[in-house]
Coordinates of C-alpha atoms and ligand atoms in Angstrom, one line a residue:
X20 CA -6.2 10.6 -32.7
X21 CA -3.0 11.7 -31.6
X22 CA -2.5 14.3 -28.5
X23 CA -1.6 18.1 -29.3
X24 CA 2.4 18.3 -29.1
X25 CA 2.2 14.8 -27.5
X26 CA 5.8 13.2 -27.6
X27 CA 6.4 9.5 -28.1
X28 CA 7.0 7.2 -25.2
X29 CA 8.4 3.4 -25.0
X30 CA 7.8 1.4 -21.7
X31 CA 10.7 0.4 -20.4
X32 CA 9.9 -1.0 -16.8
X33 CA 7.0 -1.9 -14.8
X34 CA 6.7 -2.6 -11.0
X35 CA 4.5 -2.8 -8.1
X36 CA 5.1 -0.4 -5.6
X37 CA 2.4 -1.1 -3.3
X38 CA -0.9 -3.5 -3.3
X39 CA -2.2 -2.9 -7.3
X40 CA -0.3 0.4 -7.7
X41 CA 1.7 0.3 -10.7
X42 CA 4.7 2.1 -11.5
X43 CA 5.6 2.8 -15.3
X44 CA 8.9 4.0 -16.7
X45 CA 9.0 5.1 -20.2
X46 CA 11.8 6.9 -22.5
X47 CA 10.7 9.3 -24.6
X48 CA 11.6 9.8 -28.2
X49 CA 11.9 13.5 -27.7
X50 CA 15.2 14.7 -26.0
X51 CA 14.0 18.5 -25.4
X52 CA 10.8 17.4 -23.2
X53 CA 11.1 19.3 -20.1
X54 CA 8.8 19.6 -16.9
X55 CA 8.9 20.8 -13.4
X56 CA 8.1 18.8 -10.6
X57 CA 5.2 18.7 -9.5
X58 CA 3.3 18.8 -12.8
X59 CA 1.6 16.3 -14.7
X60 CA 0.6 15.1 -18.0
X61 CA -1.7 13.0 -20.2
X62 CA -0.6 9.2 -20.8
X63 CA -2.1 8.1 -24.1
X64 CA -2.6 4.5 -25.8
X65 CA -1.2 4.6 -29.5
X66 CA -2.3 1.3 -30.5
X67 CA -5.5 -0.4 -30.7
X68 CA -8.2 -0.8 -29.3
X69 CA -7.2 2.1 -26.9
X70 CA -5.8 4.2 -29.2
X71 CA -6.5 7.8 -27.9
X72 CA -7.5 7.0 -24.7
X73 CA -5.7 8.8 -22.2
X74 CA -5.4 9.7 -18.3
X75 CA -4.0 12.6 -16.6
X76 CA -1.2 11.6 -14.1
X77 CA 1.7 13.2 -12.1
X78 CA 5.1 12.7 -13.2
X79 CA 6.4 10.4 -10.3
X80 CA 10.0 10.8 -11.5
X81 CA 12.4 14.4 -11.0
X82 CA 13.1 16.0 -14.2
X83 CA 17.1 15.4 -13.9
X84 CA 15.9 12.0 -14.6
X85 CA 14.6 13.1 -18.3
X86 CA 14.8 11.8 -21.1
X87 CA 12.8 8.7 -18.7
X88 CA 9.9 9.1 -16.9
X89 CA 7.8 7.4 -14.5
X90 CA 4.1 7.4 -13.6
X91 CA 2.3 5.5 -10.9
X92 CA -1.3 5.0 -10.6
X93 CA -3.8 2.4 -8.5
X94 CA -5.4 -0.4 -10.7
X95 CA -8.8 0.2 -10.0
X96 CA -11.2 -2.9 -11.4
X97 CA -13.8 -2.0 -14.0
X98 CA -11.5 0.4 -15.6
X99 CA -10.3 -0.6 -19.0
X100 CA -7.5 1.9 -19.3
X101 CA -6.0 0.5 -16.2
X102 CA -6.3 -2.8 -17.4
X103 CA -5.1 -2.2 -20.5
X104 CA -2.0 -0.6 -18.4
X105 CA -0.9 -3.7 -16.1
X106 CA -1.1 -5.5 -19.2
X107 CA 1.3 -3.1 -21.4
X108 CA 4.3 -5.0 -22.6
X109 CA 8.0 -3.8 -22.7
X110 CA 8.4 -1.3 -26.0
X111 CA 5.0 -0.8 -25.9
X112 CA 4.4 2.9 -27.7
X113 CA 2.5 5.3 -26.0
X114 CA 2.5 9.2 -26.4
X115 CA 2.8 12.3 -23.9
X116 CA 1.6 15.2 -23.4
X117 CA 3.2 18.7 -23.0
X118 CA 3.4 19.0 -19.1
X119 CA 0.9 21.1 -17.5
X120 CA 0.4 22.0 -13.7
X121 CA 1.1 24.6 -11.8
X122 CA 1.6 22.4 -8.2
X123 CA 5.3 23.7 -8.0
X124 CA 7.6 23.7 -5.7
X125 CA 7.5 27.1 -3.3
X126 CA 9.8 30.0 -4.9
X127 CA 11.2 32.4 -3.8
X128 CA 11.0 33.6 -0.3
X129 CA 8.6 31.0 0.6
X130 CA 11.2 27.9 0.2
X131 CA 12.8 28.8 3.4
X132 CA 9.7 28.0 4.9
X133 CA 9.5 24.6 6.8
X134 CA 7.4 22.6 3.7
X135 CA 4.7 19.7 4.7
X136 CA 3.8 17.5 2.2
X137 CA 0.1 15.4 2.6
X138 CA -0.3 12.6 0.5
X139 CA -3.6 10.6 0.2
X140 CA -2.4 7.4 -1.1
X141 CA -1.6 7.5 -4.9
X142 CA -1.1 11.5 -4.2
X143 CA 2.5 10.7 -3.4
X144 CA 3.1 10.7 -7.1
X145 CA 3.6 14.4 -7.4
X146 CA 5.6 14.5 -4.3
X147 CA 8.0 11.5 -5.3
X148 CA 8.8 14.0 -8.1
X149 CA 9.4 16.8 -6.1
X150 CA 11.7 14.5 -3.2
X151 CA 13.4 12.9 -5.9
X152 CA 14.5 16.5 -7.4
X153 CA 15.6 18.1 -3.9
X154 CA 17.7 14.9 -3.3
X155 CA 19.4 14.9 -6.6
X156 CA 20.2 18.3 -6.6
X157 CA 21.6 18.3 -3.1
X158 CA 19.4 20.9 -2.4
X159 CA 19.2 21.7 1.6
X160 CA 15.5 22.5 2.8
X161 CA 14.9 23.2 5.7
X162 CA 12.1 21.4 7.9
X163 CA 10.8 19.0 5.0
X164 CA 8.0 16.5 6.2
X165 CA 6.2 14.2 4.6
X166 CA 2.6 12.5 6.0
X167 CA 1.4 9.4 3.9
X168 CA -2.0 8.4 4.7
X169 CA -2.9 4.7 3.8
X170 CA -5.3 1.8 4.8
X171 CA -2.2 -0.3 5.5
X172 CA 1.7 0.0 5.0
X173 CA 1.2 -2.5 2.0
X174 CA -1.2 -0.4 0.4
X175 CA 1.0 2.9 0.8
X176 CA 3.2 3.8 -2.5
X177 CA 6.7 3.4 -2.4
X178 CA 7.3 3.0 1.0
X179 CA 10.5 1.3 1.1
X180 CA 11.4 5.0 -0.8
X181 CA 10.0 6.5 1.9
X182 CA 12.0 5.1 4.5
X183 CA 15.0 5.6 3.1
X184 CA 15.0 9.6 2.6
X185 CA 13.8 9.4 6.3
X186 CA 17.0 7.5 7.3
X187 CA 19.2 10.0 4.9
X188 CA 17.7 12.6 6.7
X189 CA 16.2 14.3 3.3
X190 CA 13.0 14.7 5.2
X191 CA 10.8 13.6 8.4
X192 CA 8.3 11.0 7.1
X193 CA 5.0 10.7 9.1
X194 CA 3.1 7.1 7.5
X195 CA -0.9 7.4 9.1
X196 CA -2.2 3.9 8.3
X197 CA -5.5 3.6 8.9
X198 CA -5.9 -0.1 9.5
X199 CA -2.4 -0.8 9.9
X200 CA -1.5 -2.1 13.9
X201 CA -0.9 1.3 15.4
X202 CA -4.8 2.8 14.8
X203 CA -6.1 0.2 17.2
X204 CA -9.6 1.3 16.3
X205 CA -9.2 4.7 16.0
X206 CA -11.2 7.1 13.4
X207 CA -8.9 8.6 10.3
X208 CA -9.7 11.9 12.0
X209 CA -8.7 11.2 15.4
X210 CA -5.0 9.5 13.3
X211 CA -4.6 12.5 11.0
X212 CA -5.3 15.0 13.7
X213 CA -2.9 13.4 16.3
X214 CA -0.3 12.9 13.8
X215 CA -0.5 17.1 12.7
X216 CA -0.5 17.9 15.9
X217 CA 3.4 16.5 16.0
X218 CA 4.6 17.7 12.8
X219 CA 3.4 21.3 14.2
X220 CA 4.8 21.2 17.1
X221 CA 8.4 20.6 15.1
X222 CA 7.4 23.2 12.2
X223 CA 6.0 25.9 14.5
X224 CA 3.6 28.2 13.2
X225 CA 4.2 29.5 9.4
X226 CA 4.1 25.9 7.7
X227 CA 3.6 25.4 3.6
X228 CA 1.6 22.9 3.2
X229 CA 0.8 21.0 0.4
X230 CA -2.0 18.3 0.0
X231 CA -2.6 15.5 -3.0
X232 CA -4.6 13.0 -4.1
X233 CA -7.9 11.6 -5.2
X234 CA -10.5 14.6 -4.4
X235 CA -12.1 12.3 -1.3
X236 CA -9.0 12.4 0.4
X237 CA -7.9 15.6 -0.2
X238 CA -11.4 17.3 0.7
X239 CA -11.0 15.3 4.1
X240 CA -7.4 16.5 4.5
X241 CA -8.4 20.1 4.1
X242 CA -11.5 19.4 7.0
X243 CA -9.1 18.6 9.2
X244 CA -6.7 21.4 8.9
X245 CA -9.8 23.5 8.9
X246 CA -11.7 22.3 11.9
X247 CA -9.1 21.0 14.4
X248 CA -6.3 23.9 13.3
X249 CA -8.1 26.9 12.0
X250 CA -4.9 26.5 9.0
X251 CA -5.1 29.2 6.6
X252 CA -5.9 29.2 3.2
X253 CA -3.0 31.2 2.0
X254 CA -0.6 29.1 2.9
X255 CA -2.5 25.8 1.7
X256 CA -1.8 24.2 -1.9
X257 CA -4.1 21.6 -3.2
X258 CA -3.8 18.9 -6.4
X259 CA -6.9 16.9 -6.7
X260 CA -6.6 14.0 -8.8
X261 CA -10.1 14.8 -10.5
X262 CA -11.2 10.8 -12.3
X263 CA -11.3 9.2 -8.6
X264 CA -14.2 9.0 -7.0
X265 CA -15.1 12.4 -5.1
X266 CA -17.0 11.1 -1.8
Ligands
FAD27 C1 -3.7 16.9 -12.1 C2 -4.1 15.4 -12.0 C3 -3.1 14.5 -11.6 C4 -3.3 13.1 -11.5 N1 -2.3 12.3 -11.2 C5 -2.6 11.0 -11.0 C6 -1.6 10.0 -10.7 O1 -0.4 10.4 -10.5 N2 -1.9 8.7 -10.5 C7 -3.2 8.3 -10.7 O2 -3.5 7.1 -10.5 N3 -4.2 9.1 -11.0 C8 -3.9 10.5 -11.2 N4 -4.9 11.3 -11.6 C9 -6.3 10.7 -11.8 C10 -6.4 10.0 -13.2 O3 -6.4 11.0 -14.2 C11 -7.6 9.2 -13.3 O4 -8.7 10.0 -13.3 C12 -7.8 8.2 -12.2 O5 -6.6 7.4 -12.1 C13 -9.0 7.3 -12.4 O6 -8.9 6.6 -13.6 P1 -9.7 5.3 -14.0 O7 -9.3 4.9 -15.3 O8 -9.5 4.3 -12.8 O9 -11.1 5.8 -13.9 P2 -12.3 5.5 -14.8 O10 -13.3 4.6 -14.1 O11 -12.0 5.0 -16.2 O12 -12.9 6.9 -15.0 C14 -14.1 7.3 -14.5 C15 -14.6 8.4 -15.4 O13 -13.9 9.6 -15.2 C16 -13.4 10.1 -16.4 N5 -12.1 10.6 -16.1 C17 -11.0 9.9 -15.9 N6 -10.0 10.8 -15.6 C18 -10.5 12.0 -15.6 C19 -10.0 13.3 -15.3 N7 -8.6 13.5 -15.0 N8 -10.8 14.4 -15.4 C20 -12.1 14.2 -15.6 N9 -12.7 13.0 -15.9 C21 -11.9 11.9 -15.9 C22 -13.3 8.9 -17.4 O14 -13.4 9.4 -18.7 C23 -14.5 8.1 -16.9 O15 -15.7 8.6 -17.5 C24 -4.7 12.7 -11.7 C25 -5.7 13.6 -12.1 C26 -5.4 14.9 -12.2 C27 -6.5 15.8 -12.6

């Protein structure tokens, strides 16, 4: 069955951008499909056997990009819509949902405020969206970080990306990797904690921040910035990518 106001889709690219994380482009059939970044939509199978099976994912691409969008998600084993994804051929049809999403951009007063962005792994995809649109429309923020946290650099999403707005100076970009060389045996915690610690002491007090990912990570996120920083909750925005796992 088709989605509600879903719009038709065409893949036109696929890539890896990190260890079994899959980026999709797709051009949609419908010229007036807007979004804001930040928000996401379902991605639906029109042909068979998935027909009607659909996931919920960020748009990974900025809206000045439209009419193509991207998506990026992990390829977890045992799930047949994944499967079924990294198998998708070129001008394969799919359909899209309306956007939906209220993990906007801060308006307003609050966007002179120095903005961090936490990403737990595949929760980059909202942020991507979000980076993308600042840097295309020249937009200047001030004090823009971004903190990646990974098993390993070839496990974290779009990373060559990442280093490149650092070196254009579009933001500060923190990469935690948990395993990677630098954690020498030290807990997530202990890594997350250390690396807050320096983007506060370059933010000062009165940070945005804005956490994303699969609930586990996010959940931990938050414990951190609870327990070692006493952050407040006013000034904390969360996107849990609800399907993953949860502990
Ligand atoms: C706002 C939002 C944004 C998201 N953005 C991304 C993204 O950019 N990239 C990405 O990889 N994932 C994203 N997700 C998660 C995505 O929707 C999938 O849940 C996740 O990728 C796991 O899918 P799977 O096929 O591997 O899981 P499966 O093993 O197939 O799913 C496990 C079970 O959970 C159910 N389920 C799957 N998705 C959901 C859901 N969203 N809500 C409730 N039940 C669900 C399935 O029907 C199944 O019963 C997002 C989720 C939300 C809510």
């Amino acid at each position: 069955m088709s989605l509600e106001s879903a719009v038709g889709a065409r893949l036109i690219g696929t890539c890896l951008v990190a260890e079994k994380t899959l980026s999709l482009e797709f051009e949609l059939a419908d010229m007036s499909y807007r979004f804001e970044a930040g928000q996401a939509a379902s991605l639906s199978f029109v042909d068979p056997p998935l027909s009607g099976d659909s996931r919920t994912l960020s748009f990974s691409s900025a809206p000045a990009e439209l009419p193509r969008v991207t998506f990026a998600t992990r390829l977890a084993s045992g799930s047949p819509f994944k499967e079924s994804l990294s198998r998708a051929r070129l001008n394969d049809r799919f359909e899209i949902s309306s956007p939906f999403g209220e993990f906007l951009l801060p308006k307003g007063e609050e966007e002179s405020l120095p903005l961090v962005l936490l990403a737990g792994g595949i929760g980059i995809t909202p942020f991507r969206s979000m980076i993308r649109q600042i840097r295309q429309s020249g937009q200047k923020r001030c004090h823009l970080t971004l903190l990646t946290l990974n098993r390993t650099q070839e496990e974290t999403p779009f990373y060559e990306e990442c280093r490149l707005w650092k070196e254009e100076g579009v933001l500060s970009w923190v990469p935690v990797e948990t395993r990677g060389p630098a954690a020498s045996g030290r807990s997530r915690e202990s890594l997350v904690t250390s690396a807050l610690e320096g983007i506060f002491k370059e933010t000062g007090d009165g940070a945005r921040l804005y956490l994303a990912g699969p609930p586990a990570m996010v959940d931990g996120l938050a414990r951190i910035l609870e327990t070692a920083f006493r952050f407040p909750q006013e000034r904390l925005t969360m996107d849990l990518f609800f399907g993953y796992p949860s502990t």
